[in-house]
Tab-separated table of C-alpha atoms in Angstrom:
chain	number	residue	atom	x	y	z
E	54	MET	CA	0.265	0.114	-0.423
E	55	GLU	CA	2.996	2.460	1.016
E	56	LYS	CA	4.062	1.621	-2.843
E	57	THR	CA	1.343	2.472	-4.329
E	58	ASP	CA	0.325	6.025	-2.475
E	59	ILE	CA	4.278	7.208	-3.302
E	60	ARG	CA	3.603	6.061	-6.901
E	61	ARG	CA	0.670	8.043	-6.976
E	62	LYS	CA	2.181	10.780	-5.849
E	63	THR	CA	4.589	10.983	-8.816
E	64	SER	CA	2.400	9.798	-11.235
E	65	PRO	CA	-0.362	11.312	-10.551
E	66	PHE	CA	-2.239	10.893	-13.615
E	67	PHE	CA	-3.834	8.271	-15.534
E	68	HIS	CA	-6.476	7.833	-18.429
E	69	VAL	CA	-8.691	4.980	-19.116
E	70	MET	CA	-9.967	4.279	-21.931
E	71	VAL	CA	-13.690	2.694	-21.963
E	72	LYS	CA	-15.381	0.187	-24.159
E	73	PRO	CA	-18.930	-0.222	-23.378
E	74	THR	CA	-20.026	-2.258	-26.501
E	75	GLY	CA	-16.961	-4.147	-26.185
E	76	PRO	CA	-16.049	-4.781	-29.880
E	77	ILE	CA	-19.159	-4.695	-31.545
E	78	CYS	CA	-19.197	-2.121	-34.391
E	79	ASN	CA	-22.013	-1.472	-37.312
E	80	LEU	CA	-19.224	-2.250	-40.034
E	81	HIS	CA	-16.387	-4.978	-40.486
E	82	CYS	CA	-13.156	-2.908	-41.003
E	83	THR	CA	-10.584	-5.273	-42.733
E	84	TYR	CA	-7.375	-4.088	-40.364
E	85	CYS	CA	-9.647	-3.839	-37.132
E	86	TYR	CA	-7.741	-5.521	-34.371
E	87	TYR	CA	-10.541	-4.745	-31.976
E	88	LEU	CA	-13.261	-6.926	-33.543
E	89	SER	CA	-11.910	-10.418	-32.841
E	90	LYS	CA	-11.585	-9.468	-28.946
E	91	LYS	CA	-15.497	-10.980	-29.122
E	92	ASP	CA	-13.723	-14.693	-28.916
E	93	PHE	CA	-12.354	-13.822	-25.547
E	94	PHE	CA	-16.039	-13.440	-23.430
E	95	LYS	CA	-18.343	-15.924	-23.415
E	96	LYS	CA	-20.825	-16.425	-26.278
E	97	GLN	CA	-24.148	-15.246	-25.927
E	98	GLU	CA	-22.992	-12.092	-23.546
E	99	SER	CA	-24.370	-8.384	-23.749
E	100	PHE	CA	-22.067	-6.709	-25.172
E	101	ARG	CA	-23.231	-3.558	-23.370
E	102	ILE	CA	-22.243	-1.931	-20.113
E	103	CYS	CA	-24.201	-2.096	-17.214
E	104	GLU	CA	-25.386	1.063	-15.332
E	105	GLU	CA	-24.236	-0.293	-12.173
E	106	LEU	CA	-20.346	-0.777	-13.679
E	107	ILE	CA	-20.369	2.825	-15.049
E	108	GLU	CA	-21.151	4.657	-12.012
E	109	LYS	CA	-18.989	2.808	-9.878
E	110	PHE	CA	-15.605	3.370	-12.675
E	111	ILE	CA	-16.786	7.142	-12.755
E	112	LYS	CA	-16.957	7.432	-9.232
E	113	GLN	CA	-13.618	5.705	-8.554
E	114	ASP	CA	-11.724	7.477	-11.394
E	115	ILE	CA	-12.716	10.992	-10.513
E	116	ALA	CA	-11.830	10.146	-7.068
E	117	ALA	CA	-8.518	8.529	-7.919
E	118	GLN	CA	-7.573	11.566	-10.454
E	119	GLY	CA	-4.393	13.747	-8.728
E	120	THR	CA	-5.061	16.708	-11.293
E	121	SER	CA	-8.000	18.954	-11.712
E	122	LEU	CA	-8.672	18.015	-15.104
E	123	VAL	CA	-10.502	14.512	-15.778
E	124	ASN	CA	-10.571	12.978	-18.527
E	125	PHE	CA	-13.127	10.496	-19.935
E	126	SER	CA	-12.831	8.640	-22.820
E	127	TRP	CA	-15.315	6.544	-25.237
E	128	GLN	CA	-14.249	3.903	-27.465
E	129	GLY	CA	-14.899	0.836	-28.706
E	130	GLY	CA	-15.985	-1.253	-30.992
E	131	GLU	CA	-18.375	1.581	-31.850
E	132	PRO	CA	-19.515	3.423	-29.098
E	133	ILE	CA	-22.736	5.557	-30.496
E	134	LEU	CA	-23.822	2.201	-30.284
E	135	MET	CA	-24.926	2.763	-26.267
E	136	GLY	CA	-27.196	5.175	-27.683
E	137	LEU	CA	-27.799	8.310	-25.983
E	138	ASP	CA	-29.834	7.675	-22.875
E	139	PHE	CA	-26.407	5.850	-21.815
E	140	PHE	CA	-24.704	8.762	-22.330
E	141	ARG	CA	-27.143	11.061	-20.733
E	142	LYS	CA	-26.498	9.352	-17.691
E	143	VAL	CA	-22.966	9.016	-17.733
E	144	ILE	CA	-22.641	13.016	-17.596
E	145	GLU	CA	-25.446	12.354	-14.655
E	146	PHE	CA	-22.991	10.257	-12.805
E	147	GLN	CA	-19.995	12.575	-13.719
E	148	LYS	CA	-21.885	15.350	-12.822
E	149	LYS	CA	-22.667	13.631	-9.226
E	150	TYR	CA	-19.077	12.970	-8.559
E	151	CYS	CA	-17.200	16.060	-9.430
E	152	PRO	CA	-15.881	17.803	-6.565
E	153	PRO	CA	-15.604	21.821	-6.589
E	154	ASP	CA	-12.018	21.338	-7.530
E	155	LYS	CA	-12.425	19.457	-10.437
E	156	GLN	CA	-13.471	19.678	-13.651
E	157	ILE	CA	-14.632	17.297	-16.543
E	158	SER	CA	-13.999	16.320	-19.952
E	159	ASN	CA	-15.081	13.844	-22.510
E	160	ASP	CA	-14.155	12.686	-25.663
E	161	LEU	CA	-15.463	9.363	-28.240
E	162	GLN	CA	-14.316	7.977	-30.568
E	163	THR	CA	-16.272	6.500	-33.768
E	164	ASN	CA	-16.884	5.744	-37.287
E	165	GLY	CA	-19.683	8.871	-37.925
E	166	THR	CA	-21.793	6.486	-39.659
E	167	LEU	CA	-24.629	6.587	-36.931
E	168	LEU	CA	-24.486	10.725	-36.236
E	169	ASP	CA	-27.651	12.319	-36.619
E	170	ASP	CA	-28.872	15.781	-35.396
E	171	GLN	CA	-29.882	14.709	-32.183
E	172	TRP	CA	-26.482	12.612	-31.286
E	173	CYS	CA	-24.556	16.190	-32.560
E	174	GLU	CA	-26.710	18.284	-30.194
E	175	PHE	CA	-25.507	16.136	-27.191
E	176	LEU	CA	-22.487	16.325	-27.825
E	177	ARG	CA	-22.489	19.376	-28.499
E	178	ASP	CA	-23.705	20.435	-25.284
E	179	ASN	CA	-22.314	18.619	-23.081
E	180	LYS	CA	-18.850	19.607	-24.908
E	181	PHE	CA	-17.703	16.411	-26.131
E	182	LEU	CA	-14.460	16.194	-28.068
E	183	VAL	CA	-15.192	13.365	-31.065
E	184	GLY	CA	-12.585	11.668	-32.839
E	185	LEU	CA	-13.589	10.387	-36.287
E	186	SER	CA	-12.116	7.728	-37.778
E	187	ILE	CA	-11.265	8.464	-41.929
E	188	ASP	CA	-8.686	7.001	-44.015
E	189	GLY	CA	-8.041	9.894	-46.451
E	190	PRO	CA	-10.227	9.937	-50.358
E	191	ARG	CA	-13.041	7.545	-51.331
E	192	GLU	CA	-11.069	5.177	-52.785
E	193	LEU	CA	-8.212	5.497	-49.720
E	194	HIS	CA	-10.925	5.287	-47.038
E	195	ASP	CA	-13.207	2.344	-48.703
E	196	TYR	CA	-10.416	0.012	-49.652
E	197	TYR	CA	-10.313	-1.216	-45.940
E	198	ARG	CA	-13.158	0.577	-44.199
E	199	MET	CA	-16.428	-1.315	-45.402
E	200	ASP	CA	-19.952	-2.464	-43.316
E	201	LYS	CA	-20.750	-6.112	-42.498
E	202	LYS	CA	-21.927	-6.468	-46.316
E	203	GLY	CA	-18.674	-5.389	-48.034
E	204	ASN	CA	-19.970	-1.608	-49.225
E	205	SER	CA	-18.773	1.680	-49.142
E	206	THR	CA	-19.051	3.987	-45.754
E	207	PHE	CA	-17.076	6.903	-47.179
E	208	GLU	CA	-19.991	8.631	-48.640
E	209	SER	CA	-22.223	8.369	-44.337
E	210	VAL	CA	-18.801	9.007	-42.817
E	211	ILE	CA	-18.693	12.540	-44.732
E	212	ALA	CA	-22.429	13.123	-43.915
E	213	GLY	CA	-21.467	12.652	-40.199
E	214	ALA	CA	-18.703	15.404	-40.274
E	215	GLU	CA	-20.631	17.945	-42.131
E	216	LEU	CA	-23.422	17.130	-39.519
E	217	MET	CA	-20.801	17.744	-36.728
E	218	LYS	CA	-20.068	21.415	-38.563
E	219	LYS	CA	-23.724	22.068	-38.914
E	220	HIS	CA	-23.926	21.596	-35.013
E	221	ASN	CA	-20.507	23.250	-33.936
E	222	VAL	CA	-19.384	19.876	-32.794
E	223	GLU	CA	-15.367	20.270	-31.981
E	224	PHE	CA	-13.659	17.085	-33.781
E	225	ASN	CA	-10.958	15.775	-35.283
E	226	THR	CA	-9.636	13.026	-37.111
E	227	LEU	CA	-8.181	9.857	-37.043
E	228	THR	CA	-6.366	8.028	-39.983
E	229	VAL	CA	-4.769	4.637	-39.723
E	230	VAL	CA	-1.820	4.464	-42.152
E	231	ASN	CA	-2.009	0.820	-44.064
E	232	ARG	CA	-0.318	-0.772	-46.849
E	233	MET	CA	-2.634	1.102	-49.240
E	234	ASN	CA	-3.126	4.756	-47.951
E	235	GLY	CA	0.368	4.918	-46.997
E	236	GLN	CA	2.130	4.894	-50.241
E	237	LYS	CA	-0.735	8.544	-50.666
E	238	PRO	CA	1.059	10.417	-48.412
E	239	LEU	CA	-0.256	13.839	-49.415
E	240	GLU	CA	-3.225	12.977	-50.965
E	241	VAL	CA	-4.545	11.982	-47.559
E	242	TYR	CA	-3.229	15.110	-45.937
E	243	LYS	CA	-4.403	17.368	-48.761
E	244	PHE	CA	-7.993	15.755	-48.288
E	245	LEU	CA	-8.033	16.123	-44.443
E	246	ARG	CA	-6.650	19.427	-44.858
E	247	ASP	CA	-8.781	20.890	-47.757
E	248	GLU	CA	-11.786	19.167	-47.958
E	249	LEU	CA	-12.817	17.796	-44.962
E	250	GLY	CA	-11.198	20.961	-42.885
E	251	SER	CA	-9.600	18.642	-40.497
E	252	GLN	CA	-7.259	20.852	-38.374
E	253	TYR	CA	-6.550	18.164	-35.878
E	254	GLN	CA	-4.751	15.288	-37.037
E	255	GLN	CA	-3.824	12.186	-35.541
E	256	TYR	CA	-1.819	9.311	-37.762
E	257	ILE	CA	-1.509	5.842	-36.244
E	258	ALA	CA	0.540	3.048	-38.050
E	259	CYS	CA	-1.302	-0.612	-38.781
E	260	VAL	CA	0.945	-3.055	-37.637
E	261	GLU	CA	-0.020	-6.495	-37.070
E	262	PRO	CA	1.261	-9.856	-36.926
E	263	LYS	CA	-0.281	-12.419	-38.581
E	264	ASP	CA	-1.100	-14.362	-35.414
E	265	PHE	CA	-2.213	-10.955	-33.514
E	266	ALA	CA	-6.238	-12.498	-32.600
E	267	GLN	CA	-4.775	-15.298	-30.818
E	268	VAL	CA	-1.285	-14.293	-28.867
E	269	ALA	CA	-0.420	-11.333	-26.839
E	270	PRO	CA	2.046	-8.779	-27.186
E	271	GLN	CA	5.747	-10.344	-25.734
E	272	TYR	CA	4.176	-13.714	-25.962
E	273	TRP	CA	5.656	-14.305	-29.192
E	274	ASP	CA	7.854	-17.581	-30.429
E	275	ARG	CA	11.592	-15.538	-30.037
E	276	GLN	CA	12.436	-18.286	-32.329
E	277	LYS	CA	10.284	-17.178	-35.583
E	278	GLN	CA	11.099	-13.356	-35.344
E	279	PRO	CA	12.390	-12.188	-39.187
E	280	PRO	CA	15.630	-10.182	-39.521
E	281	ILE	CA	15.242	-6.206	-40.106
E	282	ASP	CA	15.746	-6.711	-43.725
E	283	SER	CA	14.200	-10.009	-44.528
E	284	THR	CA	10.863	-10.295	-46.829
E	285	ALA	CA	9.243	-11.694	-43.960
E	286	ALA	CA	9.239	-8.294	-42.068
E	287	ARG	CA	7.824	-6.765	-45.195
E	288	PRO	CA	4.070	-7.095	-45.847
E	289	GLY	CA	2.637	-8.847	-49.244
E	290	GLN	CA	5.264	-11.186	-48.981
E	291	PRO	CA	4.595	-14.895	-48.875
E	292	ASP	CA	7.146	-15.204	-45.855
E	293	SER	CA	5.556	-11.934	-44.264
E	294	VAL	CA	5.019	-12.497	-40.016
E	295	VAL	CA	2.159	-9.495	-41.110
E	296	THR	CA	-1.300	-8.682	-42.299
E	297	ASP	CA	-1.421	-7.494	-45.883
E	298	TRP	CA	-2.867	-4.281	-44.647
E	299	THR	CA	-0.127	-4.144	-42.670
E	300	VAL	CA	1.589	-0.369	-43.087
E	301	ASP	CA	5.283	-0.942	-45.209
E	302	PRO	CA	7.423	0.113	-42.772
E	303	ASP	CA	9.424	1.915	-45.434
E	304	ASP	CA	6.360	4.058	-46.709
E	305	TYR	CA	5.069	4.437	-43.280
E	306	GLY	CA	8.734	6.509	-43.061
E	307	ASN	CA	7.724	8.360	-45.980
E	308	PHE	CA	4.746	9.365	-45.509
E	309	MET	CA	5.284	10.554	-42.069
E	310	CYS	CA	8.609	13.014	-43.929
E	311	ALA	CA	6.040	13.550	-46.924
E	312	ILE	CA	3.550	14.866	-44.458
E	313	PHE	CA	6.217	16.974	-42.414
E	314	ASP	CA	7.368	18.691	-44.943
E	315	GLU	CA	4.167	19.843	-46.374
E	316	TRP	CA	2.988	20.837	-42.710
E	317	LEU	CA	6.680	22.746	-42.458
E	318	ARG	CA	5.981	24.819	-45.779
E	319	HIS	CA	2.302	25.804	-45.330
E	320	ASP	CA	0.285	24.676	-42.043
E	321	VAL	CA	3.036	25.431	-39.047
E	322	GLY	CA	0.206	27.005	-36.355
E	323	LYS	CA	-2.554	26.116	-38.345
E	324	ILE	CA	-2.758	22.466	-38.043
E	325	PHE	CA	-1.976	20.190	-35.085
E	326	VAL	CA	-0.559	16.819	-35.881
E	327	PRO	CA	0.168	15.060	-32.356
E	328	MET	CA	3.512	13.287	-33.189
E	329	PHE	CA	4.979	16.556	-34.334
E	330	ASP	CA	3.909	18.131	-31.772
E	331	THR	CA	4.881	15.408	-29.747
E	332	ALA	CA	8.884	15.250	-31.567
E	333	LEU	CA	9.002	19.353	-30.638
E	334	GLY	CA	8.060	18.305	-27.224
E	335	LEU	CA	11.119	15.639	-27.474
E	336	TRP	CA	13.563	18.087	-29.171
E	337	MET	CA	12.808	20.668	-26.402
E	338	GLY	CA	13.342	18.621	-23.368
E	339	LEU	CA	10.290	18.479	-22.667
E	340	GLY	CA	9.485	14.099	-22.274
E	341	SER	CA	6.503	12.980	-24.452
E	342	SER	CA	3.286	13.711	-24.890
E	343	SER	CA	2.458	10.770	-26.371
E	344	CYS	CA	2.914	7.016	-24.386
E	345	ASN	CA	4.542	5.574	-27.832
E	346	PHE	CA	7.686	7.977	-27.749
E	347	ALA	CA	8.080	8.031	-23.669
E	348	GLU	CA	10.740	5.819	-22.453
E	349	VAL	CA	8.545	4.203	-19.896
E	350	CYS	CA	3.924	4.001	-20.649
E	351	GLY	CA	1.402	2.261	-18.470
E	352	THR	CA	-0.689	5.438	-17.713
E	353	ALA	CA	-2.702	4.722	-20.454
E	354	LEU	CA	-5.282	1.513	-19.729
E	355	ALA	CA	-8.483	0.191	-21.093
E	356	MET	CA	-11.564	-0.674	-19.248
E	357	GLU	CA	-14.378	-3.087	-21.100
E	358	HIS	CA	-17.689	-3.664	-21.124
E	359	ASP	CA	-17.608	-6.078	-18.532
E	360	GLY	CA	-15.846	-3.862	-15.880
E	361	SER	CA	-12.287	-6.021	-16.564
E	362	LEU	CA	-9.161	-3.408	-17.098
E	363	TYR	CA	-6.487	-4.446	-18.641
E	364	SER	CA	-3.521	-3.089	-18.921
E	365	CYS	CA	-3.353	-1.091	-22.386
E	366	ASP	CA	-5.915	-0.907	-25.605
E	367	HIS	CA	-3.958	-2.788	-27.571
E	368	TYR	CA	-3.023	-5.502	-24.556
E	369	VAL	CA	-6.269	-6.584	-24.041
E	370	TYR	CA	-5.634	-10.192	-23.884
E	371	PRO	CA	-6.318	-12.566	-20.561
E	372	GLU	CA	-2.832	-11.948	-19.879
E	373	TYR	CA	-2.850	-8.423	-19.232
E	374	ARG	CA	-6.279	-8.306	-17.703
E	375	LEU	CA	-5.782	-6.653	-14.104
E	376	GLY	CA	-8.927	-6.937	-12.267
E	377	ASN	CA	-12.536	-5.902	-12.121
E	378	ILE	CA	-13.953	-2.634	-11.351
E	379	ALA	CA	-16.748	-4.612	-10.080
E	380	THR	CA	-14.550	-5.824	-7.155
E	381	ASP	CA	-11.255	-4.310	-7.295
E	382	SER	CA	-10.012	-1.057	-6.235
E	383	LEU	CA	-9.256	0.995	-9.345
E	384	SER	CA	-6.283	3.343	-8.331
E	385	GLU	CA	-4.953	-0.339	-6.779
E	386	MET	CA	-5.150	-2.418	-10.210
E	387	VAL	CA	-3.330	0.859	-12.121
E	388	TYR	CA	-0.735	1.955	-9.379
E	389	GLY	CA	-0.221	-1.499	-8.687
E	390	ASP	CA	2.883	-4.072	-8.864
E	391	ARG	CA	2.046	-5.564	-12.026
E	392	GLN	CA	0.768	-2.575	-14.329
E	393	VAL	CA	4.464	-0.241	-13.045
E	394	LYS	CA	6.456	-3.198	-14.561
E	395	PHE	CA	4.538	-3.544	-17.526
E	396	GLY	CA	5.081	-0.049	-18.275
E	397	HIS	CA	8.709	0.030	-16.930
E	398	ASP	CA	9.404	-3.260	-19.306
E	399	LYS	CA	9.017	-0.545	-22.180
E	400	ARG	CA	12.467	0.505	-21.404
E	401	ASP	CA	13.710	-2.299	-19.628
E	402	THR	CA	13.599	-4.716	-22.720
E	403	LEU	CA	14.671	-2.103	-25.051
E	404	PRO	CA	17.949	-4.220	-27.548
E	405	GLU	CA	20.847	-2.836	-27.336
E	406	TYR	CA	20.739	-1.910	-30.888
E	407	CYS	CA	18.072	0.821	-30.063
E	408	ARG	CA	19.608	1.770	-26.557
E	409	LYS	CA	23.029	3.018	-29.334
E	410	CYS	CA	20.689	4.683	-31.574
E	411	ASP	CA	21.369	8.206	-32.305
E	412	VAL	CA	17.611	8.989	-32.370
E	413	ARG	CA	16.771	6.774	-28.659
E	414	PHE	CA	15.640	10.094	-26.970
E	415	ALA	CA	12.853	10.833	-29.538
E	416	CYS	CA	11.758	7.164	-30.221
E	417	ASN	CA	12.531	4.813	-27.025
E	418	GLY	CA	11.842	1.961	-29.155
E	419	GLU	CA	8.136	3.049	-29.538
E	420	CYS	CA	4.755	0.868	-28.630
E	421	PRO	CA	6.260	-2.048	-27.410
E	422	LYS	CA	3.056	-3.960	-29.216
E	423	ASN	CA	5.181	-3.562	-32.805
E	424	ARG	CA	8.553	-4.894	-31.189
E	425	PHE	CA	8.761	-8.986	-32.777
E	426	ILE	CA	11.548	-8.722	-35.526
E	427	LEU	CA	15.662	-8.950	-35.081
E	428	ALA	CA	18.184	-6.172	-34.739
E	429	PRO	CA	20.962	-6.151	-37.021
E	430	ASP	CA	22.957	-8.358	-34.330
E	431	GLY	CA	20.109	-10.929	-33.911
E	432	GLU	CA	18.681	-9.668	-31.114
E	433	PRO	CA	14.699	-10.427	-30.386
E	434	GLY	CA	12.294	-7.347	-29.610
E	435	LEU	CA	13.256	-4.551	-32.293
E	436	ASN	CA	10.101	-2.870	-33.409
E	437	TYR	CA	8.760	-3.795	-36.839
E	438	LEU	CA	8.780	0.256	-37.931
E	439	CYS	CA	12.380	0.973	-37.083
E	440	ARG	CA	13.302	1.451	-40.684
E	441	GLY	CA	10.697	3.736	-40.514
E	442	LEU	CA	10.607	5.424	-37.599
E	443	HIS	CA	14.512	6.050	-38.026
E	444	LYS	CA	14.103	7.946	-41.568
E	445	TYR	CA	11.379	10.047	-39.690
E	446	PHE	CA	13.153	11.328	-36.941
E	447	LYS	CA	16.443	12.181	-39.110
E	448	HIS	CA	14.296	14.210	-41.026
E	449	ILE	CA	12.554	15.923	-39.065
E	450	GLY	CA	15.776	16.508	-36.556
E	451	PRO	CA	17.285	19.669	-38.094
E	452	TRP	CA	13.679	21.346	-38.404
E	453	MET	CA	13.165	20.773	-34.272
E	454	LYS	CA	16.225	21.885	-33.415
E	455	LEU	CA	15.080	25.433	-34.984
E	456	MET	CA	11.988	25.274	-34.288
E	457	ALA	CA	13.116	24.610	-30.258
E	458	ARG	CA	15.626	27.629	-30.918
E	459	GLU	CA	12.967	29.402	-32.025
E	460	LEU	CA	10.194	28.985	-29.038
E	461	ARG	CA	13.632	29.681	-26.534
E	462	ALA	CA	14.622	32.595	-27.911
E	463	GLY	CA	10.579	34.108	-27.627
E	464	ARG	CA	9.261	33.516	-31.107
E	465	THR	CA	6.970	31.308	-32.588
E	466	ALA	CA	7.698	27.927	-34.237
E	467	ASP	CA	5.735	29.101	-37.086
E	468	ASN	CA	8.652	31.294	-38.270
E	469	VAL	CA	10.759	27.941	-39.867
E	470	MET	CA	7.965	27.931	-42.985
E	471	LYS	CA	9.645	31.267	-44.096
E	472	ILE	CA	12.862	29.214	-44.167
E	473	ALA	CA	11.761	26.249	-44.923
E	474	ASN	CA	10.010	27.581	-48.358
E	475	LYS	CA	13.390	29.257	-49.109
E	476	ASP	CA	15.097	26.341	-48.885
E	477	VAL	CA	12.830	23.516	-50.069
E	478	SER	CA	15.154	20.806	-48.622
E	479	ARG	CA	16.581	20.745	-45.154
E	480	PRO	CA	18.046	23.317	-43.021
E	481	SER	CA	21.799	21.738	-43.903
E	482	ALA	CA	24.096	20.491	-46.535
E	483	GLU	CA	21.857	17.730	-47.398
E	484	LYS	CA	19.801	19.922	-50.529
E	485	ASP	CA	23.315	19.146	-51.969
E	486	ILE	CA	23.401	15.884	-51.801
E	487	LYS	CA	22.942	13.785	-54.904
E	488	LEU	CA	20.323	10.967	-55.167
E	489	ASN	CA	22.266	7.425	-55.210
E	490	ALA	CA	24.684	8.720	-52.599
E	491	PRO	CA	24.878	6.914	-49.046
E	492	CYS	CA	22.668	8.574	-46.838
E	493	PRO	CA	24.035	10.993	-44.429
E	494	CYS	CA	21.523	9.357	-41.475
E	495	GLY	CA	24.263	6.781	-41.098
E	496	SER	CA	21.629	3.791	-42.289
E	497	GLY	CA	23.692	2.691	-44.399
E	498	ARG	CA	20.990	2.785	-47.319
E	499	LYS	CA	21.100	5.413	-50.390
E	500	TYR	CA	19.697	8.790	-49.912
E	501	LYS	CA	16.741	8.336	-52.448
E	502	LYS	CA	16.246	5.420	-50.622
E	503	CYS	CA	16.047	6.874	-46.906
E	504	CYS	CA	15.723	10.558	-46.084
E	505	GLY	CA	15.846	11.784	-50.288
E	506	ALA	CA	12.337	9.613	-50.349
E	507	SER	CA	9.850	11.945	-49.165
E	508	GLN	CA	11.125	14.549	-51.388
E	509	ILE	CA	10.826	11.896	-54.158
E	510	ALA	CA	7.310	11.297	-52.918
């Protein structure tokens, strides 16, 4: 108990993503990692959280938070399937248990296809921040995001976005970077910016081992982890260990570099991309605002419809079940030894290749769920996205240093747009590098196949 109290003082904030409908959704997206979670629960089970559990959770969550702002996140599956009456009850419980010295905020992730005027009025009136899942223009969005009959969902998603605009609902976009849209970075970014009007764009990489539905992360067979430069560590190959829809690691690096360049020249201070904001904080020595790039994690958990709490949204497996809100204390589960070890393992299990990397301070091995390939020296546990992440961090590094310098000098970071538009390459001698020359980042690849790829794109 004493250890728990100490940890609460050093890490007073944690976040629980609530899955009120569990994995149940009205769509059937090819790459969805969550639909298969229903196999972990009893057949014929009702995938709806009961009122008693949600009240108990809200009460404990508010009491356990050590900060004045308490955030509740609602995801799925599709949380809209719970209906408006459920969320009206949520607001009622939040008001009931929130003391005068704390404030409540809510965010909700949705595919947008079930929104109507009544929903949008509720979301606006209760100041919900909505995350809208959309993967780019029609041909890219519909490639993997289909309904249960295999039909297009694009028009329904756009209709949902238009309804939110009509009712002044604050919403962001969340885009899964997959094998298809990962090859079209500027088509995706410009569509979200120019046609949808998204000013806050979140990008997450689609990375799924073929056995992800049955095998929990860190329980992989180490003897089957492929070397970093093998065909097995790429999607679409006969011996690949990942699904066909997983983004190629090099495509992912090129994707983020290309979007960064477009943002750098036109949109600094106007469009917000969390991955760029996180990087700037790291280059300023402020630490990571994202668990993906933090040295340790463990403060972002997930609660299922039956009240079970799991170490992370991507670790909803029996092996990572911490307990249940119906019988266990939320704070004891969050701050207990098991969850603390889970978070510290992110740092403590880094392969030596990562520990010696020149961008470790910015990457920190990214999410442990993606660490299932062999490093060049044969050590297991390297991140599948390593090549792409290294390319991205080396590419943005000079600009991040410049933005950090501007901010420290009391100027705004958007000053770099003027510099970037004069120097269409990078604020260094790289603008003179030949495409077939070795890349200066030290990867051993040609410049055109590494940091220069985004310029070609």
